[in-house]
Amino acid sequence: MKKNNSKSGIVSTIVISIILLALLNVATFAIPFNKVDLAAHFTAYGCAEFVIIAEMILVLSELFLEENPNQKVLGLPIVYFGFFTDFIQLLVTVIFFVTNAFVVVPFWIVIVVECLVIGFGSIQIAKGFFFKERNREYHENRANTKFMDEFRARLKALSKINKIESVQKTLEDLLDIALGSDPVTNEKTVDSESELLSLLQELDESIKDGSEAGARAAIGKTKNALLERNVLCKAGK
């Protein structure tokens, strides 16, 4: 059902854009306006075509081709600013067309107005994309801290239940290293983090069995693997 809605939305957006472009071309070439200044007339026409096509691309990419629901919602302000810019641009184009039928519109005025309209719209849309990207990075990084959050929590739990006094200080040192480690997982750390989970399980079993030698060995291997993981974490940025 969602795919069908997306397809109908894509088709509707393209059809509406084609109709707007057709109406613009009719107003530009078919209606017998008196064109006092051709440069001003066709500059306004070219900018209007650009804005209509740009808005069509924005609507397609942000509403119908975006698969992430959260990112789709964040794309709505971008689309709205695009619609607002589209409306202002078409209004300005009509004003220029009508005015240019009776008096000479200085070309510099056309350029300044078009730059203001398109520039304002571009800035607002760019701000929307910037916020959207920052939001995406935040959620990805938040999700990528899952391993280290779990690793730290399990180490804290082991430190509390540990009954082997001779390894308590070493275990707390390992926890300090974990707390000071970069929390964000990346593609280079996946294998080492898998190894760390296995070593953590080994440490858990040694502590529960009361094996000092086993606990010391597991802590040493876990520490080395964690330090290696931290090096890979920096390399992956």
Short mmCIF file of C-alpha atoms in Angstrom, two decimals, residues 29-185:
data_model
loop_
_atom_site.label_atom_id
_atom_site.label_comp_id
_atom_site.label_asym_id
_atom_site.label_seq_id
_atom_site.Cartn_x
_atom_site.Cartn_y
_atom_site.Cartn_z
CA PHE A 29 5.34 32.40 -25.64
CA ALA A 30 1.63 32.07 -26.55
CA ILE A 31 0.01 35.07 -24.86
CA PRO A 32 0.79 38.12 -26.99
CA PHE A 33 2.40 40.23 -24.28
CA ASN A 34 4.23 43.27 -25.51
CA LYS A 35 7.81 42.49 -24.50
CA VAL A 36 9.50 45.87 -24.04
CA ASP A 37 12.72 44.30 -22.71
CA LEU A 38 13.42 40.73 -23.88
CA ALA A 39 16.31 40.24 -21.45
CA ALA A 40 14.14 41.03 -18.42
CA HIS A 41 11.27 38.93 -19.76
CA PHE A 42 13.27 35.77 -20.42
CA THR A 43 15.36 36.11 -17.26
CA ALA A 44 12.15 36.00 -15.22
CA TYR A 45 10.96 33.06 -17.32
CA GLY A 46 14.20 31.11 -16.85
CA CYS A 47 14.22 31.64 -13.08
CA ALA A 48 10.59 30.52 -12.82
CA GLU A 49 11.36 27.31 -14.75
CA PHE A 50 14.35 26.65 -12.52
CA VAL A 51 12.33 27.06 -9.32
CA ILE A 52 9.48 24.81 -10.54
CA ILE A 53 11.87 22.02 -11.52
CA ALA A 54 13.85 22.39 -8.28
CA GLU A 55 10.67 22.11 -6.21
CA MET A 56 9.61 19.01 -8.12
CA ILE A 57 12.95 17.39 -7.28
CA LEU A 58 12.62 18.41 -3.61
CA VAL A 59 9.13 16.94 -3.30
CA LEU A 60 10.16 13.68 -4.96
CA SER A 61 13.34 13.23 -2.93
CA GLU A 62 12.04 14.38 0.46
CA LEU A 63 8.51 12.94 0.47
CA PHE A 64 8.32 9.98 -1.89
CA LEU A 65 11.83 8.60 -2.35
CA GLU A 66 12.94 8.97 1.29
CA GLU A 67 12.44 5.65 3.11
CA ASN A 68 13.29 6.73 6.66
CA PRO A 69 10.05 8.00 8.30
CA ASN A 70 11.94 10.31 10.66
CA GLN A 71 13.92 11.86 7.80
CA LYS A 72 10.74 12.18 5.76
CA VAL A 73 9.13 14.28 8.50
CA LEU A 74 12.23 16.45 8.73
CA GLY A 75 12.03 16.93 4.97
CA LEU A 76 8.61 18.61 5.24
CA PRO A 77 10.01 22.08 6.18
CA ILE A 78 12.35 21.84 3.18
CA VAL A 79 9.41 21.14 0.89
CA TYR A 80 7.33 23.93 2.46
CA PHE A 81 10.12 26.48 1.96
CA GLY A 82 10.35 25.26 -1.61
CA PHE A 83 6.62 25.81 -2.13
CA PHE A 84 6.89 29.28 -0.61
CA THR A 85 9.79 30.16 -2.90
CA ASP A 86 7.87 28.71 -5.85
CA PHE A 87 4.83 30.88 -5.07
CA ILE A 88 6.90 34.07 -4.64
CA GLN A 89 8.85 33.34 -7.83
CA LEU A 90 5.69 32.83 -9.91
CA LEU A 91 4.17 36.01 -8.43
CA VAL A 92 7.32 37.98 -9.26
CA THR A 93 7.35 36.51 -12.77
CA VAL A 94 3.74 37.60 -13.41
CA ILE A 95 4.54 41.10 -12.12
CA PHE A 96 7.58 41.35 -14.39
CA PHE A 97 5.62 40.06 -17.40
CA VAL A 98 2.78 42.54 -16.92
CA THR A 99 5.07 45.47 -16.08
CA ASN A 100 7.39 44.70 -18.98
CA ALA A 101 4.43 44.91 -21.35
CA PHE A 102 4.13 48.66 -20.72
CA VAL A 103 7.43 50.02 -19.40
CA VAL A 104 11.09 49.08 -19.45
CA VAL A 105 12.02 47.17 -16.31
CA PRO A 106 15.72 47.87 -15.66
CA PHE A 107 17.59 44.63 -16.06
CA TRP A 108 19.49 45.13 -12.81
CA ILE A 109 16.21 45.24 -10.89
CA VAL A 110 15.21 41.90 -12.38
CA ILE A 111 18.55 40.37 -11.42
CA VAL A 112 18.45 41.77 -7.87
CA VAL A 113 14.87 40.62 -7.24
CA GLU A 114 15.51 37.15 -8.66
CA CYS A 115 18.67 36.78 -6.59
CA LEU A 116 16.76 37.81 -3.46
CA VAL A 117 13.93 35.35 -4.10
CA ILE A 118 16.06 32.38 -5.11
CA GLY A 119 18.77 33.24 -2.59
CA PHE A 120 16.31 33.41 0.32
CA GLY A 121 14.72 30.12 -0.69
CA SER A 122 18.10 28.44 -1.13
CA ILE A 123 19.30 29.59 2.30
CA GLN A 124 16.17 28.30 4.04
CA ILE A 125 16.32 24.99 2.19
CA ALA A 126 20.04 24.64 2.97
CA LYS A 127 19.30 25.22 6.66
CA GLY A 128 16.67 22.49 6.46
CA PHE A 129 19.14 20.05 4.92
CA PHE A 130 21.78 20.99 7.51
CA PHE A 131 19.39 20.30 10.39
CA LYS A 132 18.23 17.08 8.76
CA GLU A 133 21.81 15.85 8.35
CA ARG A 134 22.73 16.73 11.93
CA ASN A 135 19.64 14.87 13.14
CA ARG A 136 20.60 11.83 11.07
CA GLU A 137 24.15 11.86 12.46
CA TYR A 138 22.85 12.20 16.00
CA HIS A 139 20.54 9.20 15.72
CA GLU A 140 23.17 7.09 13.98
CA ASN A 141 25.79 7.90 16.61
CA ARG A 142 23.30 7.32 19.39
CA ALA A 143 22.45 3.92 17.94
CA ASN A 144 26.15 3.14 17.48
CA THR A 145 26.88 3.59 21.20
CA LYS A 146 24.82 0.52 22.04
CA PHE A 147 27.83 -1.80 22.28
CA MET A 148 29.86 0.41 24.60
CA ASP A 149 26.85 1.22 26.77
CA GLU A 150 26.24 -2.50 27.27
CA PHE A 151 29.94 -3.26 27.74
CA ARG A 152 30.32 -0.62 30.46
CA ALA A 153 27.13 -1.69 32.22
CA ARG A 154 28.23 -5.34 32.33
CA LEU A 155 31.70 -4.39 33.61
CA LYS A 156 30.14 -2.30 36.38
CA ALA A 157 27.93 -5.23 37.32
CA LEU A 158 30.93 -7.60 37.41
CA SER A 159 32.87 -5.14 39.54
CA LYS A 160 30.03 -5.11 42.08
CA ILE A 161 29.55 -8.87 42.30
CA ASN A 162 33.27 -9.72 42.23
CA LYS A 163 34.35 -11.59 45.37
CA ILE A 164 38.02 -12.03 44.36
CA GLU A 165 39.64 -9.13 46.25
CA SER A 166 43.05 -9.58 44.61
CA VAL A 167 41.67 -8.70 41.14
CA GLN A 168 39.27 -5.94 42.20
CA LYS A 169 41.76 -3.11 41.52
CA THR A 170 42.64 -4.54 38.10
CA LEU A 171 38.97 -4.93 37.29
CA GLU A 172 38.28 -1.31 38.28
CA ASP A 173 41.19 -0.15 36.09
CA LEU A 174 39.61 -2.00 33.17
CA LEU A 175 36.31 -0.27 33.89
CA ASP A 176 38.07 3.13 33.91
CA ILE A 177 39.51 2.39 30.45
CA ALA A 178 36.06 1.43 29.22
CA LEU A 179 34.53 4.61 30.63
CA GLY A 180 37.20 6.68 28.87
CA SER A 181 36.79 4.87 25.54
CA ASP A 182 35.08 6.38 22.50
CA PRO A 183 31.47 5.16 22.72
CA VAL A 184 30.74 5.23 18.99
CA THR A 185 31.07 2.02 16.99
#
